[in-house]
Amino acid sequence: MKKVLVTGISGYVGLHAAAELLKNGYSVRGSVRNLSKTVELTKAIQKEIEPNGNLEYCELNLLNDEGWKEAMQGCDYVLHIASPYVAAEPKDENELIKPAIEGTQRALTFAKNAGVKRVVLTSSIVAMFGDANKSLNIKQDTWTNPNAKNMSAYVKSKTLAEKSAWNFIETQKGDNKLELVVINPGPIWGPTLSDKLSGESMNIVKNMITGKMPMLAKVATNMSDVRDIASIHVKALENKEANGQRFVVATENPYSFKEMAQILKANGNDKVSTFEGPNFLLKFMSKFNSDLKGMKPFIGNTYNADVSNTMQVFNWTPISFEKSILDTVQSVKQKLKN
């Protein structure tokens, strides 16, 4: 049985990816920052599949080398999903950028040293936004300019971490060449396996259905379902054609937050606001609101990514955006009851 190291297994994507690996006959070693939480993680994965002894854990930190060598031992592949994420703009951008880059470099370095064949890296569509401050048609070779005006720390962290990964691959020495595939999701929706509503997607939906989001930002991009992301991560491990490519895993068309709100409202969520705030007002408010500050470059724009290559290479069709959103709200309501 082939073994896969999953960094960041406790996260929204990490839990789904671990379950998908187990369903497809892989053995999983998941990294966490603290081993005390592993019992609840196993229970979360058991909602999808019984691990049957094929799930273990290790403790890793993106900012130091301790445990990385041991974590890689016996692993055939790595899903490097762990990366810091906060929607609000931090006071120091290096709070996000440093661990994102260093964690990526550690994952690649120790994987190569251990003889791992391939790493699948979780990046983001925000690493493909050009100068971000204008609408854009995104292709596989589109990159975000981290020095563009109003660029948020999170966008910089994802862009610079992915760039550092490709640089590692291009400059590696020796005959034992590590392979890399990068997954670039859009905003992620779909049911959570965790018992918590701590993720950004869950919070947005919770605030929308409880009427705590009176105003929406006018921005549209391709949206992703967590189940699609997990599925493509697993398919990317051994797909020969995937090596050396970036894949947008998202809907074929961009959707706005207003369209999302309309779906929620049409399905009985009466407290949802469909009002789009004026661009100038939201940009002005971003000076005082750390959540909005991170959104500032995107307000008023549409980012439309070509997902045809992903669909072709993996023989895949995205889950519909409506299903993603309705399954998310069902998951949120279930957690609010508990």
CSV table of C-alpha atoms in Angstrom, one decimal:
chain,number,residue,atom,x,y,z
A,1,MET,CA,0.0,0.0,0.0
A,2,LYS,CA,1.4,3.4,-1.0
A,3,LYS,CA,1.8,5.9,1.8
A,4,VAL,CA,1.0,9.7,1.5
A,5,LEU,CA,2.1,12.4,3.9
A,6,VAL,CA,-0.7,15.0,4.2
A,7,THR,CA,0.6,18.2,5.7
A,8,GLY,CA,-2.2,20.3,7.4
A,9,ILE,CA,-4.5,17.3,7.7
A,10,SER,CA,-6.7,19.1,10.3
A,11,GLY,CA,-7.8,21.8,7.9
A,12,TYR,CA,-10.9,22.0,5.7
A,13,VAL,CA,-9.2,20.6,2.6
A,14,GLY,CA,-6.8,18.3,4.6
A,15,LEU,CA,-9.6,16.3,6.2
A,16,HIS,CA,-11.4,15.7,2.9
A,17,ALA,CA,-8.1,14.9,1.1
A,18,ALA,CA,-7.2,12.3,3.8
A,19,ALA,CA,-10.7,10.7,3.5
A,20,GLU,CA,-10.3,10.6,-0.3
A,21,LEU,CA,-6.9,9.0,-0.1
A,22,LEU,CA,-8.2,6.3,2.2
A,23,LYS,CA,-11.1,5.6,-0.2
A,24,ASN,CA,-8.6,5.2,-3.0
A,25,GLY,CA,-6.5,2.6,-1.2
A,26,TYR,CA,-3.7,4.8,0.1
A,27,SER,CA,-2.2,4.8,3.6
A,28,VAL,CA,-2.2,8.3,5.2
A,29,ARG,CA,0.3,10.0,7.6
A,30,GLY,CA,-1.2,13.4,8.6
A,31,SER,CA,0.8,16.3,10.0
A,32,VAL,CA,-0.6,18.4,12.8
A,33,ARG,CA,0.9,21.2,15.0
A,34,ASN,CA,-0.3,19.4,18.1
A,35,LEU,CA,-0.9,15.7,18.5
A,36,SER,CA,-3.5,16.2,21.2
A,37,LYS,CA,-6.2,16.8,18.6
A,38,THR,CA,-5.8,13.6,16.6
A,39,VAL,CA,-8.7,11.7,18.2
A,40,GLU,CA,-11.2,14.3,16.9
A,41,LEU,CA,-9.6,14.3,13.5
A,42,THR,CA,-10.0,10.5,13.2
A,43,LYS,CA,-13.6,10.9,14.2
A,44,ALA,CA,-14.1,13.5,11.5
A,45,ILE,CA,-12.5,11.2,8.8
A,46,GLN,CA,-14.7,8.3,10.0
A,47,LYS,CA,-17.7,10.3,8.8
A,48,GLU,CA,-16.5,9.4,5.3
A,49,ILE,CA,-14.5,6.1,5.7
A,50,GLU,CA,-13.2,3.8,8.4
A,51,PRO,CA,-9.3,4.1,8.3
A,52,ASN,CA,-8.8,0.5,9.4
A,53,GLY,CA,-5.3,1.1,10.7
A,54,ASN,CA,-4.2,3.1,7.6
A,55,LEU,CA,-4.1,6.5,9.3
A,56,GLU,CA,-1.4,7.8,11.5
A,57,TYR,CA,-0.2,11.3,12.7
A,58,CYS,CA,3.0,13.2,13.1
A,59,GLU,CA,3.8,16.7,14.5
A,60,LEU,CA,5.3,19.3,12.2
A,61,ASN,CA,5.9,23.0,12.2
A,62,LEU,CA,6.3,25.0,9.0
A,63,LEU,CA,8.9,27.1,10.6
A,64,ASN,CA,11.4,24.5,11.9
A,65,ASP,CA,13.0,21.2,10.7
A,66,GLU,CA,12.1,19.1,13.6
A,67,GLY,CA,10.3,15.9,12.6
A,68,TRP,CA,10.3,16.5,8.9
A,69,LYS,CA,12.8,13.8,8.1
A,70,GLU,CA,11.0,11.2,10.1
A,71,ALA,CA,7.6,12.3,8.7
A,72,MET,CA,8.8,11.6,5.1
A,73,GLN,CA,10.2,8.1,5.9
A,74,GLY,CA,8.3,5.4,4.0
A,75,CYS,CA,6.2,7.9,2.1
A,76,ASP,CA,5.7,7.6,-1.7
A,77,TYR,CA,4.0,10.9,-2.2
A,78,VAL,CA,3.2,14.2,-0.3
A,79,LEU,CA,0.2,16.4,-0.4
A,80,HIS,CA,1.5,19.7,0.9
A,81,ILE,CA,-1.7,21.4,2.0
A,82,ALA,CA,-0.6,23.2,5.2
A,83,SER,CA,-0.3,27.0,4.8
A,84,PRO,CA,-1.3,29.9,7.1
A,85,TYR,CA,-4.6,31.6,6.3
A,86,VAL,CA,-6.4,34.5,7.7
A,87,ALA,CA,-8.8,36.7,5.8
A,88,ALA,CA,-8.0,39.8,7.9
A,89,GLU,CA,-4.9,41.7,7.0
A,90,PRO,CA,-2.1,41.1,9.6
A,91,LYS,CA,-0.1,43.9,11.0
A,92,ASP,CA,3.1,42.2,9.7
A,93,GLU,CA,2.7,40.5,6.3
A,94,ASN,CA,5.6,38.1,7.2
A,95,GLU,CA,3.3,36.4,9.6
A,96,LEU,CA,1.8,34.7,6.5
A,97,ILE,CA,4.6,35.0,4.0
A,98,LYS,CA,7.4,33.4,6.0
A,99,PRO,CA,5.7,30.2,7.1
A,100,ALA,CA,4.1,29.8,3.6
A,101,ILE,CA,7.5,29.9,1.8
A,102,GLU,CA,9.5,28.1,4.5
A,103,GLY,CA,6.9,25.4,4.9
A,104,THR,CA,6.9,24.8,1.1
A,105,GLN,CA,10.7,24.6,0.9
A,106,ARG,CA,10.8,22.2,3.9
A,107,ALA,CA,8.2,19.9,2.3
A,108,LEU,CA,10.1,19.8,-1.0
A,109,THR,CA,13.6,19.5,0.5
A,110,PHE,CA,12.7,16.7,2.9
A,111,ALA,CA,10.6,14.9,0.3
A,112,LYS,CA,13.4,14.9,-2.2
A,113,ASN,CA,15.9,13.7,0.4
A,114,ALA,CA,13.6,10.9,1.3
A,115,GLY,CA,13.1,9.7,-2.3
A,116,VAL,CA,9.5,10.8,-2.5
A,117,LYS,CA,8.4,10.6,-6.1
A,118,ARG,CA,5.9,13.5,-6.3
A,119,VAL,CA,4.6,16.4,-4.3
A,120,VAL,CA,1.1,17.9,-4.9
A,121,LEU,CA,1.1,21.5,-3.6
A,122,THR,CA,-2.1,23.4,-2.7
A,123,SER,CA,-1.7,26.9,-4.0
A,124,SER,CA,-4.6,29.2,-4.9
A,125,ILE,CA,-6.2,31.0,-7.8
A,126,VAL,CA,-5.1,34.2,-6.1
A,127,ALA,CA,-1.6,33.3,-7.3
A,128,MET,CA,-2.9,33.8,-10.8
A,129,PHE,CA,-4.6,37.3,-10.5
A,130,GLY,CA,-2.1,39.4,-12.5
A,131,ASP,CA,-2.0,42.9,-11.0
A,132,ALA,CA,-5.3,42.0,-9.3
A,133,ASN,CA,-6.7,45.5,-9.5
A,134,LYS,CA,-8.5,44.8,-12.8
A,135,SER,CA,-10.6,42.1,-14.3
A,136,LEU,CA,-8.7,39.3,-15.9
A,137,ASN,CA,-9.0,36.1,-18.0
A,138,ILE,CA,-6.7,33.6,-16.3
A,139,LYS,CA,-4.6,30.9,-18.0
A,140,GLN,CA,-2.2,28.3,-16.7
A,141,ASP,CA,0.8,30.6,-17.0
A,142,THR,CA,-0.9,33.6,-15.4
A,143,TRP,CA,0.9,34.9,-12.3
A,144,THR,CA,0.0,37.4,-9.7
A,145,ASN,CA,2.3,40.4,-9.3
A,146,PRO,CA,3.1,40.4,-5.6
A,147,ASN,CA,4.3,44.0,-5.8
A,148,ALA,CA,1.0,45.3,-7.3
A,149,LYS,CA,-0.9,48.0,-5.6
A,150,ASN,CA,-2.9,47.1,-2.5
A,151,MET,CA,-1.8,43.5,-2.6
A,152,SER,CA,-2.8,41.6,0.5
A,153,ALA,CA,-0.4,39.5,2.7
A,154,TYR,CA,-2.4,36.3,2.0
A,155,VAL,CA,-2.2,36.8,-1.8
A,156,LYS,CA,1.5,37.5,-1.6
A,157,SER,CA,2.1,34.4,0.6
A,158,LYS,CA,0.4,32.1,-1.9
A,159,THR,CA,2.1,33.6,-4.9
A,160,LEU,CA,5.6,33.7,-3.4
A,161,ALA,CA,5.3,30.2,-1.9
A,162,GLU,CA,4.2,28.7,-5.3
A,163,LYS,CA,6.9,30.6,-7.1
A,164,SER,CA,9.5,29.2,-4.6
A,165,ALA,CA,8.2,25.7,-5.3
A,166,TRP,CA,8.7,25.9,-9.0
A,167,ASN,CA,12.1,27.5,-8.5
A,168,PHE,CA,13.1,24.5,-6.3
A,169,ILE,CA,11.9,22.0,-9.0
A,170,GLU,CA,13.7,23.9,-11.8
A,171,THR,CA,17.0,24.2,-9.9
A,172,GLN,CA,17.2,20.7,-8.2
A,173,LYS,CA,20.3,18.7,-8.8
A,174,GLY,CA,21.0,15.0,-9.0
A,175,ASP,CA,19.3,12.1,-10.8
A,176,ASN,CA,16.5,11.7,-8.2
A,177,LYS,CA,14.2,14.4,-9.7
A,178,LEU,CA,11.3,15.3,-7.5
A,179,GLU,CA,8.0,15.8,-9.5
A,180,LEU,CA,5.6,18.7,-8.7
A,181,VAL,CA,1.9,19.3,-9.4
A,182,VAL,CA,0.2,22.4,-8.2
A,183,ILE,CA,-3.5,22.8,-7.5
A,184,ASN,CA,-5.0,26.3,-7.7
A,185,PRO,CA,-8.5,26.4,-6.2
A,186,GLY,CA,-10.8,29.5,-6.0
A,187,PRO,CA,-12.8,30.3,-2.9
A,188,ILE,CA,-13.7,27.0,-1.4
A,189,TRP,CA,-17.2,25.8,-0.4
A,190,GLY,CA,-18.8,22.5,0.4
A,191,PRO,CA,-19.5,20.5,3.6
A,192,THR,CA,-17.0,20.5,6.4
A,193,LEU,CA,-16.0,17.2,8.2
A,194,SER,CA,-14.9,19.1,11.3
A,195,ASP,CA,-17.2,19.9,14.2
A,196,LYS,CA,-16.1,23.5,14.1
A,197,LEU,CA,-17.2,26.5,12.1
A,198,SER,CA,-13.7,28.1,12.2
A,199,GLY,CA,-13.0,28.1,8.5
A,200,GLU,CA,-13.5,31.3,6.4
A,201,SER,CA,-16.1,29.7,4.1
A,202,MET,CA,-18.2,28.5,7.0
A,203,ASN,CA,-18.1,31.9,8.6
A,204,ILE,CA,-19.1,33.7,5.5
A,205,VAL,CA,-22.1,31.4,5.0
A,206,LYS,CA,-23.0,31.6,8.7
A,207,ASN,CA,-22.9,35.4,8.6
A,208,MET,CA,-25.0,35.5,5.4
A,209,ILE,CA,-27.8,33.2,6.6
A,210,THR,CA,-28.0,34.9,10.0
A,211,GLY,CA,-28.2,38.4,8.5
A,212,LYS,CA,-24.9,39.5,9.8
A,213,MET,CA,-23.6,40.5,6.3
A,214,PRO,CA,-25.8,43.4,5.2
A,215,MET,CA,-23.5,44.3,2.3
A,216,LEU,CA,-21.6,42.2,-0.3
A,217,ALA,CA,-18.4,43.0,-2.2
A,218,LYS,CA,-18.9,43.2,-6.0
A,219,VAL,CA,-16.3,40.6,-7.1
A,220,ALA,CA,-16.6,37.4,-9.1
A,221,THR,CA,-14.3,34.5,-9.7
A,222,ASN,CA,-14.4,30.8,-10.3
A,223,MET,CA,-15.5,29.0,-7.2
A,224,SER,CA,-14.4,25.6,-5.8
A,225,ASP,CA,-15.9,22.7,-4.0
A,226,VAL,CA,-13.8,21.1,-1.3
A,227,ARG,CA,-14.7,17.6,-2.5
A,228,ASP,CA,-13.5,18.4,-6.0
A,229,ILE,CA,-10.2,19.8,-4.6
A,230,ALA,CA,-9.7,16.6,-2.6
A,231,SER,CA,-10.5,14.4,-5.5
A,232,ILE,CA,-8.0,16.2,-7.9
A,233,HIS,CA,-5.3,16.2,-5.3
A,234,VAL,CA,-5.5,12.4,-5.1
A,235,LYS,CA,-5.9,12.0,-8.9
A,236,ALA,CA,-2.8,14.2,-9.4
A,237,LEU,CA,-0.5,11.8,-7.4
A,238,GLU,CA,0.0,9.3,-10.2
A,239,ASN,CA,-1.4,10.9,-13.3
A,240,LYS,CA,1.7,11.1,-15.7
A,241,GLU,CA,0.3,13.9,-17.7
A,242,ALA,CA,-0.1,16.1,-14.6
A,243,ASN,CA,3.6,16.4,-13.8
A,244,GLY,CA,4.9,19.9,-14.0
A,245,GLN,CA,1.5,21.6,-14.4
A,246,ARG,CA,-0.7,24.0,-12.5
A,247,PHE,CA,-4.4,23.1,-12.4
A,248,VAL,CA,-7.3,25.4,-11.6
A,249,VAL,CA,-9.9,23.3,-9.8
A,250,ALA,CA,-13.0,25.3,-9.9
A,251,THR,CA,-16.3,26.0,-11.7
A,252,GLU,CA,-16.1,26.7,-15.5
A,253,ASN,CA,-17.5,30.2,-15.0
A,254,PRO,CA,-17.0,32.9,-12.4
A,255,TYR,CA,-19.7,33.6,-9.8
A,256,SER,CA,-20.2,36.7,-7.6
A,257,PHE,CA,-21.1,36.9,-4.0
A,258,LYS,CA,-24.4,38.4,-5.1
A,259,GLU,CA,-25.2,35.2,-7.1
A,260,MET,CA,-24.3,33.1,-4.1
A,261,ALA,CA,-26.6,35.2,-1.9
A,262,GLN,CA,-29.4,34.8,-4.5
A,263,ILE,CA,-29.0,31.0,-4.4
A,264,LEU,CA,-29.2,31.0,-0.6
A,265,LYS,CA,-32.3,33.3,-0.6
A,266,ALA,CA,-34.1,31.3,-3.2
A,267,ASN,CA,-33.7,28.3,-1.0
A,268,GLY,CA,-35.4,29.6,2.1
A,269,ASN,CA,-32.7,31.6,3.8
A,270,ASP,CA,-34.7,34.8,4.2
A,271,LYS,CA,-32.2,36.8,6.2
A,272,VAL,CA,-29.6,36.8,3.4
A,273,SER,CA,-28.9,40.2,2.0
A,274,THR,CA,-28.3,40.5,-1.8
A,275,PHE,CA,-27.2,44.1,-1.7
A,276,GLU,CA,-23.9,44.9,-3.3
A,277,GLY,CA,-22.1,47.7,-1.6
A,278,PRO,CA,-20.8,50.5,-3.8
A,279,ASN,CA,-17.2,49.9,-4.8
A,280,PHE,CA,-16.0,53.4,-3.6
A,281,LEU,CA,-17.7,52.8,-0.2
A,282,LEU,CA,-16.1,49.4,0.3
A,283,LYS,CA,-12.7,50.6,-0.7
A,284,PHE,CA,-13.0,53.5,1.7
A,285,MET,CA,-14.2,51.2,4.5
A,286,SER,CA,-11.2,49.0,3.8
A,287,LYS,CA,-9.0,51.7,5.4
A,288,PHE,CA,-10.6,50.9,8.8
A,289,ASN,CA,-11.6,47.2,8.4
A,290,SER,CA,-8.9,44.5,8.2
A,291,ASP,CA,-11.2,42.0,6.6
A,292,LEU,CA,-12.1,44.4,3.8
A,293,LYS,CA,-8.5,45.5,3.4
A,294,GLY,CA,-7.5,42.1,2.2
A,295,MET,CA,-10.3,42.3,-0.4
A,296,LYS,CA,-9.5,45.8,-1.7
A,297,PRO,CA,-7.6,44.9,-4.9
A,298,PHE,CA,-10.4,42.6,-6.1
A,299,ILE,CA,-13.5,44.8,-5.5
A,300,GLY,CA,-15.4,45.5,-8.7
A,301,ASN,CA,-13.5,42.9,-10.7
A,302,THR,CA,-14.2,39.6,-12.4
A,303,TYR,CA,-11.5,36.9,-12.6
A,304,ASN,CA,-12.3,34.2,-15.1
A,305,ALA,CA,-10.0,31.1,-15.2
A,306,ASP,CA,-9.8,28.5,-17.9
A,307,VAL,CA,-10.4,25.1,-16.3
A,308,SER,CA,-10.6,23.1,-19.6
A,309,ASN,CA,-7.1,21.6,-19.1
A,310,THR,CA,-8.0,20.3,-15.6
A,311,MET,CA,-11.2,18.8,-16.9
A,312,GLN,CA,-9.4,17.1,-19.8
A,313,VAL,CA,-6.3,15.7,-17.9
A,314,PHE,CA,-8.4,14.3,-15.0
A,315,ASN,CA,-11.6,13.5,-17.0
A,316,TRP,CA,-13.4,15.6,-14.4
A,317,THR,CA,-16.5,17.8,-14.3
A,318,PRO,CA,-16.8,20.4,-11.5
A,319,ILE,CA,-19.6,20.1,-8.9
A,320,SER,CA,-22.2,22.8,-9.6
A,321,PHE,CA,-21.8,26.0,-7.7
A,322,GLU,CA,-25.4,25.8,-6.5
A,323,LYS,CA,-24.8,22.3,-5.0
A,324,SER,CA,-21.6,23.5,-3.3
A,325,ILE,CA,-23.4,26.4,-1.7
A,326,LEU,CA,-26.5,24.5,-0.6
A,327,ASP,CA,-24.4,21.7,0.8
A,328,THR,CA,-22.3,24.3,2.7
A,329,VAL,CA,-25.4,25.9,4.3
A,330,GLN,CA,-26.7,22.5,5.3
A,331,SER,CA,-23.4,21.8,7.0
A,332,VAL,CA,-23.4,25.2,8.7
A,333,LYS,CA,-26.9,24.8,10.0
A,334,GLN,CA,-26.1,21.3,11.3
A,335,LYS,CA,-23.2,22.7,13.3
A,336,LEU,CA,-25.2,25.6,14.6
A,337,LYS,CA,-27.7,23.1,16.0
A,338,ASN,CA,-25.1,21.1,17.9
